[in-house]
Amino acid sequence: LMQQMEWREDLEDAVRSGDPAHLDRLDARMRAESRDWYADLASALDGGAFDLAVTLVRKLMFIDKLREEIQSAHERLLEA
C-alpha cells in the first residue's frame, strides 16, 4: 500500500511539474513492475498459491489503472 501511495504521489508531482519525461520514467517503472508481477503470478498459479495469485492480480489491476492515468496525463501535457 505504501508503494502504491508513493507512485500516486510521483504521478501528481509529474503532472504538477508539467514534465512529460517524468511521466515516461514513471511509466517505465510501472511496466517493469508489471512484468515482474506477471512472472510472479505465473509462478504462483503453477504452484497452486492462489491467495498470492489473488494479491498479485489486485496489484496488476492497480498498475494498469495507474498506467492509464499516466497516459492520460501525458496526453494532457502534450495538448497544453
Protein backbone atom coordinates (compact mmCIF):
# COMPACT_ATOMS: atom_id res chain seq x y z
CA LEU A 1 0.00 0.00 0.00
CA MET A 2 2.82 2.41 0.80
CA GLN A 3 4.40 1.76 -2.58
CA GLN A 4 1.11 2.49 -4.32
CA MET A 5 0.79 5.77 -2.42
CA GLU A 6 4.33 6.74 -3.42
CA TRP A 7 3.59 6.02 -7.08
CA ARG A 8 0.42 8.14 -6.90
CA GLU A 9 2.41 10.98 -5.33
CA ASP A 10 5.03 10.60 -8.05
CA LEU A 11 2.30 10.88 -10.68
CA GLU A 12 0.93 14.01 -9.02
CA ASP A 13 4.43 15.52 -8.91
CA ALA A 14 4.98 14.77 -12.58
CA VAL A 15 1.66 16.35 -13.53
CA ARG A 16 2.31 19.40 -11.36
CA SER A 17 5.76 19.88 -12.85
CA GLY A 18 4.43 19.51 -16.40
CA ASP A 19 7.35 17.21 -17.22
CA PRO A 20 6.48 14.54 -19.84
CA ALA A 21 9.87 12.86 -19.27
CA HIS A 22 8.96 12.36 -15.60
CA LEU A 23 5.74 10.64 -16.72
CA ASP A 24 7.75 8.48 -19.14
CA ARG A 25 10.10 7.38 -16.34
CA LEU A 26 7.17 6.55 -14.07
CA ASP A 27 5.50 4.56 -16.85
CA ALA A 28 8.73 2.65 -17.48
CA ARG A 29 8.89 1.73 -13.80
CA MET A 30 5.27 0.57 -13.91
CA ARG A 31 5.98 -1.58 -16.98
CA ALA A 32 8.93 -3.19 -15.18
CA GLU A 33 6.87 -3.85 -12.04
CA SER A 34 4.09 -5.28 -14.17
CA ARG A 35 6.47 -7.68 -15.95
CA ASP A 36 7.86 -8.86 -12.60
CA TRP A 37 4.40 -9.34 -11.11
CA TYR A 38 3.16 -11.24 -14.17
CA ALA A 39 6.11 -13.61 -13.78
CA ASP A 40 5.32 -13.97 -10.07
CA LEU A 41 1.66 -14.57 -10.92
CA ALA A 42 2.54 -17.37 -13.33
CA SER A 43 4.71 -18.99 -10.67
CA ALA A 44 2.00 -18.60 -8.03
CA LEU A 45 -0.61 -20.19 -10.29
CA ASP A 46 1.73 -23.02 -11.30
CA GLY A 47 2.48 -23.68 -7.65
CA GLY A 48 -1.13 -23.54 -6.51
CA ALA A 49 -0.53 -20.43 -4.35
CA PHE A 50 -3.94 -18.99 -5.13
CA ASP A 51 -4.01 -16.49 -2.24
CA LEU A 52 -0.79 -14.99 -3.55
CA ALA A 53 -2.20 -15.03 -7.07
CA VAL A 54 -5.23 -13.00 -5.93
CA THR A 55 -2.94 -10.43 -4.31
CA LEU A 56 -0.84 -10.18 -7.46
CA VAL A 57 -3.90 -9.75 -9.66
CA ARG A 58 -5.02 -6.85 -7.46
CA LYS A 59 -1.57 -5.28 -7.74
CA LEU A 60 -1.63 -5.70 -11.51
CA MET A 61 -5.07 -4.09 -11.67
CA PHE A 62 -3.69 -1.11 -9.75
CA ILE A 63 -0.71 -0.87 -12.12
CA ASP A 64 -2.99 -0.98 -15.17
CA LYS A 65 -5.16 1.80 -13.76
CA LEU A 66 -2.14 3.90 -12.87
CA ARG A 67 -0.64 3.42 -16.33
CA GLU A 68 -3.92 4.62 -17.85
CA GLU A 69 -3.74 7.71 -15.65
CA ILE A 70 -0.12 8.27 -16.66
CA GLN A 71 -1.05 8.01 -20.34
CA SER A 72 -3.96 10.41 -19.87
CA ALA A 73 -1.75 12.89 -18.01
CA HIS A 74 0.88 12.60 -20.73
CA GLU A 75 -1.69 13.35 -23.43
CA ARG A 76 -2.97 16.37 -21.49
CA LEU A 77 0.55 17.74 -21.14
CA LEU A 78 1.24 17.35 -24.83
CA GLU A 79 -2.02 19.12 -25.71
CA ALA A 80 -1.23 22.11 -23.49
